[in-house]
Coordinates of C-alpha atoms in Angstrom, one line a residue:
M1 CA -1.8 -44.8 -41.4
A2 CA 0.4 -42.3 -43.1
Q3 CA -2.4 -39.8 -43.5
L4 CA -3.3 -40.1 -39.8
V5 CA 0.3 -39.6 -38.7
W6 CA 0.7 -36.5 -41.0
G7 CA -2.6 -35.2 -39.7
L8 CA -1.4 -35.6 -36.1
L9 CA 1.9 -33.9 -36.9
F10 CA 0.1 -30.9 -38.4
L11 CA -2.1 -30.6 -35.3
G12 CA 0.9 -30.8 -33.1
L13 CA 2.8 -28.1 -35.0
M14 CA -0.3 -25.8 -34.9
A15 CA -0.6 -26.4 -31.2
M16 CA 3.0 -25.4 -30.6
A17 CA 2.6 -22.3 -32.8
H18 CA -0.5 -21.3 -30.8
G19 CA 1.3 -21.8 -27.5
L20 CA 4.3 -19.7 -28.6
Q21 CA 2.0 -16.9 -29.9
K22 CA 0.0 -17.0 -26.7
G23 CA 3.3 -16.3 -24.8
D24 CA 4.3 -13.5 -27.3
D25 CA 1.0 -11.8 -26.8
L26 CA 2.0 -11.1 -23.2
L27 CA 5.2 -9.4 -24.1
N28 CA 5.9 -5.7 -24.9
V29 CA 2.3 -4.6 -24.2
C30 CA 0.5 -1.8 -22.4
M31 CA -2.4 -2.4 -20.1
D32 CA -5.8 -0.7 -20.8
G33 CA -5.6 1.8 -18.0
K34 CA -6.5 5.4 -17.5
H35 CA -3.3 7.0 -18.8
H36 CA -1.5 4.2 -20.7
K37 CA -0.6 4.5 -24.3
Y38 CA -2.1 1.9 -26.7
E39 CA 1.3 0.4 -27.3
P40 CA 4.8 1.0 -26.0
S41 CA 7.2 3.3 -27.9
Q42 CA 10.3 5.5 -27.3
E43 CA 9.8 8.5 -25.1
D44 CA 13.1 10.4 -24.8
D45 CA 11.8 13.0 -22.3
L46 CA 10.5 10.8 -19.5
H47 CA 11.0 12.6 -16.2
Q48 CA 13.5 11.6 -13.5
Q49 CA 12.6 8.3 -11.9
C50 CA 10.5 7.2 -14.9
S51 CA 13.5 7.7 -17.3
P52 CA 14.7 4.1 -17.2
W53 CA 11.7 3.2 -19.4
K54 CA 12.4 5.8 -22.1
K55 CA 13.5 3.3 -24.8
R56 CA 10.2 1.6 -24.7
A57 CA 7.4 3.1 -22.6
C58 CA 3.7 2.8 -22.0
C59 CA 3.6 6.3 -20.5
T60 CA 4.0 9.8 -22.1
A61 CA 6.4 12.5 -20.8
N62 CA 3.5 14.4 -19.3
T63 CA 2.4 11.3 -17.4
S64 CA 5.9 10.8 -16.1
I65 CA 6.0 14.4 -14.8
A66 CA 2.7 14.0 -13.1
A67 CA 3.9 10.8 -11.4
H68 CA 6.3 12.8 -9.4
E69 CA 3.7 15.3 -8.1
D70 CA 1.7 15.2 -4.9
A71 CA -2.1 14.8 -5.6
S72 CA -1.4 15.1 -9.3
H73 CA -4.1 15.1 -12.0
L74 CA -3.4 11.4 -12.7
Y75 CA -5.5 10.1 -9.9
K76 CA -5.9 13.0 -7.4
F77 CA -4.2 10.8 -4.9
N78 CA -2.6 12.5 -1.9
F79 CA 0.3 10.5 -0.5
N80 CA 0.7 13.0 2.3
H81 CA -2.7 12.2 3.9
C82 CA -1.1 11.8 7.3
G83 CA 1.6 14.4 7.0
M84 CA 4.5 14.5 4.6
L85 CA 6.1 11.2 3.7
T86 CA 9.8 11.2 4.2
P87 CA 11.7 11.8 0.9
A88 CA 13.1 8.3 1.1
C89 CA 9.6 6.9 1.4
K90 CA 8.1 9.0 -1.3
R91 CA 10.6 7.9 -3.9
H92 CA 9.3 4.3 -3.7
F93 CA 5.8 5.4 -4.4
V94 CA 7.0 7.4 -7.4
Q95 CA 9.0 4.4 -8.6
D96 CA 6.0 2.2 -8.1
L97 CA 3.9 4.6 -10.2
C98 CA 6.5 4.8 -12.9
L99 CA 6.6 1.0 -13.1
Y100 CA 2.8 0.9 -13.3
E101 CA 2.4 3.6 -15.9
C102 CA 5.5 3.1 -18.0
S103 CA 6.6 -0.6 -18.1
P104 CA 5.8 -2.7 -21.2
N105 CA 6.8 -5.8 -19.3
L106 CA 3.8 -6.5 -17.1
G107 CA 1.8 -8.5 -19.6
P108 CA 1.9 -11.8 -17.7
W109 CA 0.1 -10.2 -14.7
I110 CA -2.5 -8.0 -16.5
Q111 CA -6.1 -9.0 -15.6
P112 CA -9.4 -7.6 -16.8
V113 CA -11.2 -5.5 -14.1
N114 CA -14.7 -4.0 -13.9
S115 CA -13.9 -0.4 -13.0
S116 CA -15.1 3.0 -14.0
W117 CA -11.6 4.3 -14.7
R118 CA -9.7 1.4 -16.2
K119 CA -10.4 -1.9 -18.0
E120 CA -7.3 -3.8 -16.8
R121 CA -5.1 -4.0 -13.7
V122 CA -2.0 -6.0 -12.6
L123 CA -2.2 -8.8 -10.1
N124 CA 0.5 -10.7 -8.2
I125 CA 3.5 -9.2 -9.9
P126 CA 6.5 -11.0 -8.3
L127 CA 8.4 -8.1 -6.8
C128 CA 12.0 -8.7 -6.0
K129 CA 12.7 -9.1 -2.3
E130 CA 15.2 -6.2 -2.2
D131 CA 12.7 -3.8 -3.7
C132 CA 10.0 -4.8 -1.2
N133 CA 12.4 -4.8 1.8
M134 CA 13.8 -1.3 0.9
W135 CA 10.3 0.1 0.4
W136 CA 9.3 -1.0 3.9
E137 CA 12.5 0.1 5.5
D138 CA 12.3 3.6 4.0
C139 CA 8.6 4.0 4.8
K140 CA 8.2 2.4 8.3
T141 CA 8.5 5.8 10.1
S142 CA 6.2 7.7 7.7
Y143 CA 2.5 7.9 8.6
T144 CA -0.7 6.5 7.0
C145 CA -4.2 5.6 8.2
K146 CA -5.0 2.6 6.0
E147 CA -3.5 -0.7 4.9
N148 CA -5.3 -0.8 1.6
W149 CA -4.8 2.3 -0.5
H150 CA -7.0 1.1 -3.4
K151 CA -10.3 1.7 -1.7
G152 CA -12.2 3.0 1.3
W153 CA -11.0 6.7 1.2
N154 CA -13.1 9.8 1.8
W155 CA -13.2 11.5 -1.6
S156 CA -15.7 14.3 -0.7
S157 CA -13.0 17.0 -1.1
G158 CA -11.9 15.7 -4.5
I159 CA -8.7 14.1 -3.2
N160 CA -8.4 11.1 -0.9
E161 CA -8.7 11.8 2.9
C162 CA -8.6 9.4 5.8
P163 CA -12.0 7.8 6.6
V164 CA -13.7 8.8 9.9
K165 CA -12.1 7.0 12.9
A166 CA -9.1 5.9 10.8
A167 CA -6.2 7.0 12.9
C168 CA -2.8 8.0 11.5
H169 CA 0.0 5.7 12.7
P170 CA 3.5 4.8 11.4
F171 CA 3.6 2.5 8.4
S172 CA 4.9 -0.2 10.7
F173 CA 1.5 -0.2 12.5
Y174 CA -0.5 -1.0 9.4
F175 CA 2.3 -2.9 7.7
P176 CA 4.2 -4.9 10.3
T177 CA 6.4 -6.7 7.6
P178 CA 7.7 -5.9 4.1
T179 CA 5.3 -8.5 2.7
S180 CA 2.3 -6.9 4.3
L181 CA 3.2 -3.6 2.7
C182 CA 4.0 -4.8 -0.8
E183 CA 1.0 -7.2 -1.0
N184 CA -1.8 -5.2 0.8
I185 CA -1.3 -1.6 -0.1
W186 CA -2.5 -2.0 -3.7
S187 CA -4.8 -5.0 -3.3
R188 CA -2.2 -7.6 -4.3
S189 CA -0.9 -5.8 -7.3
Y190 CA 2.4 -7.3 -6.0
N191 CA 3.4 -10.6 -4.7
A192 CA 6.4 -10.3 -2.4
S193 CA 9.1 -12.7 -3.6
H194 CA 10.9 -14.4 -0.7
S195 CA 13.1 -16.7 -2.7
Y196 CA 14.0 -14.5 -5.7
G197 CA 16.1 -11.3 -5.7
R198 CA 17.5 -9.0 -8.3
G199 CA 19.3 -10.8 -11.1
S200 CA 17.4 -14.0 -10.6
G201 CA 15.4 -13.6 -13.8
K202 CA 12.3 -14.5 -11.8
C203 CA 11.1 -11.3 -10.2
I204 CA 10.3 -7.8 -11.3
Q205 CA 12.6 -4.9 -10.3
M206 CA 11.2 -1.4 -9.6
W207 CA 14.7 -0.1 -9.6
F208 CA 17.3 -0.9 -12.3
D209 CA 20.2 0.8 -14.2
P210 CA 19.0 1.3 -17.8
A211 CA 22.6 1.4 -18.9
Q212 CA 22.7 -2.3 -18.1
G213 CA 19.4 -3.0 -19.9
N214 CA 16.0 -3.7 -18.5
P215 CA 16.0 -6.9 -16.6
N216 CA 12.3 -7.1 -16.5
E217 CA 12.2 -8.0 -20.2
A218 CA 13.6 -11.4 -19.5
V219 CA 11.4 -11.9 -16.4
A220 CA 8.3 -11.2 -18.4
K221 CA 9.4 -13.6 -21.1
F222 CA 10.1 -16.3 -18.5
Y223 CA 6.6 -16.0 -17.0
A224 CA 4.9 -15.6 -20.4
N225 CA 6.4 -18.8 -21.7
S226 CA 5.3 -20.7 -18.6
S227 CA 1.9 -19.2 -18.1
A228 CA -0.1 -21.7 -20.2
P229 CA 0.6 -25.3 -19.1
D230 CA -2.1 -26.9 -21.4
I231 CA -2.2 -28.8 -24.6
F232 CA -1.5 -25.7 -26.5
S233 CA 1.8 -25.0 -24.8
W234 CA 5.3 -25.9 -26.1
G235 CA 6.0 -27.9 -23.0
C236 CA 3.1 -30.3 -23.7
S237 CA 3.3 -30.3 -27.5
F238 CA 7.0 -31.2 -27.7
P239 CA 6.8 -34.6 -26.0
F240 CA 3.8 -35.4 -28.2
L241 CA 5.9 -34.7 -31.3
T242 CA 8.8 -36.8 -30.0
L243 CA 6.4 -39.7 -29.6
L244 CA 4.9 -39.1 -33.0
L245 CA 8.3 -39.0 -34.9
P246 CA 9.0 -42.8 -34.8
L247 CA 5.5 -43.4 -36.2
L248 CA 6.2 -40.9 -38.9
L249 CA 9.5 -42.5 -39.9
R250 CA 7.7 -45.9 -40.2
A251 CA 4.8 -44.6 -42.1

């Protein structure tokens, strides 16, 4: 009996350790993308809107500079395909790109992808409602010709151009709500949070004051620790051990 109890205890402890390690593997990581570093590190010279990530970044200084350029070498993507975006609108796309390229806190949402230019992508990042609403408000009068910017472009010139018969309309035509913008424009890279806002600890912020710390670290940890509800997770292993303890004391 004693050997059985000790054996079960050992298995339980191993399961908990595996669950905790599984969560830790999702923290402080860089995705396997086109321009990402292998692992995050300090980058003191990150450019302008990318600078909040300088203490621990998955992007280089050169990548951060290119993130601010129109049709930059990063992806040859022209944001001004239907005329110039307003400056207020453009800054959200720069911030979106800085988050994507630089953040080490997207691990819980990284997924493998079969693509010629990257091996991983992010999916369903819970974007704070303020960030999504501001993005839509600042862009609703700018123009575009598509609701999904990931695919379907005419690349014959080397940069993205509107497909034939795709008419330019205000953003509000293709994206009637903030949710439609945040979720559709990059093929559900984001999931618009309706219940959670900045400071909730349950949504990712594009915008934050680095002097106050990076709030996305705690958000990533929250989702990493709750991402594996199986027998290898702490949540399932702990009750098992509490039931096992009386048997151990009697053994």
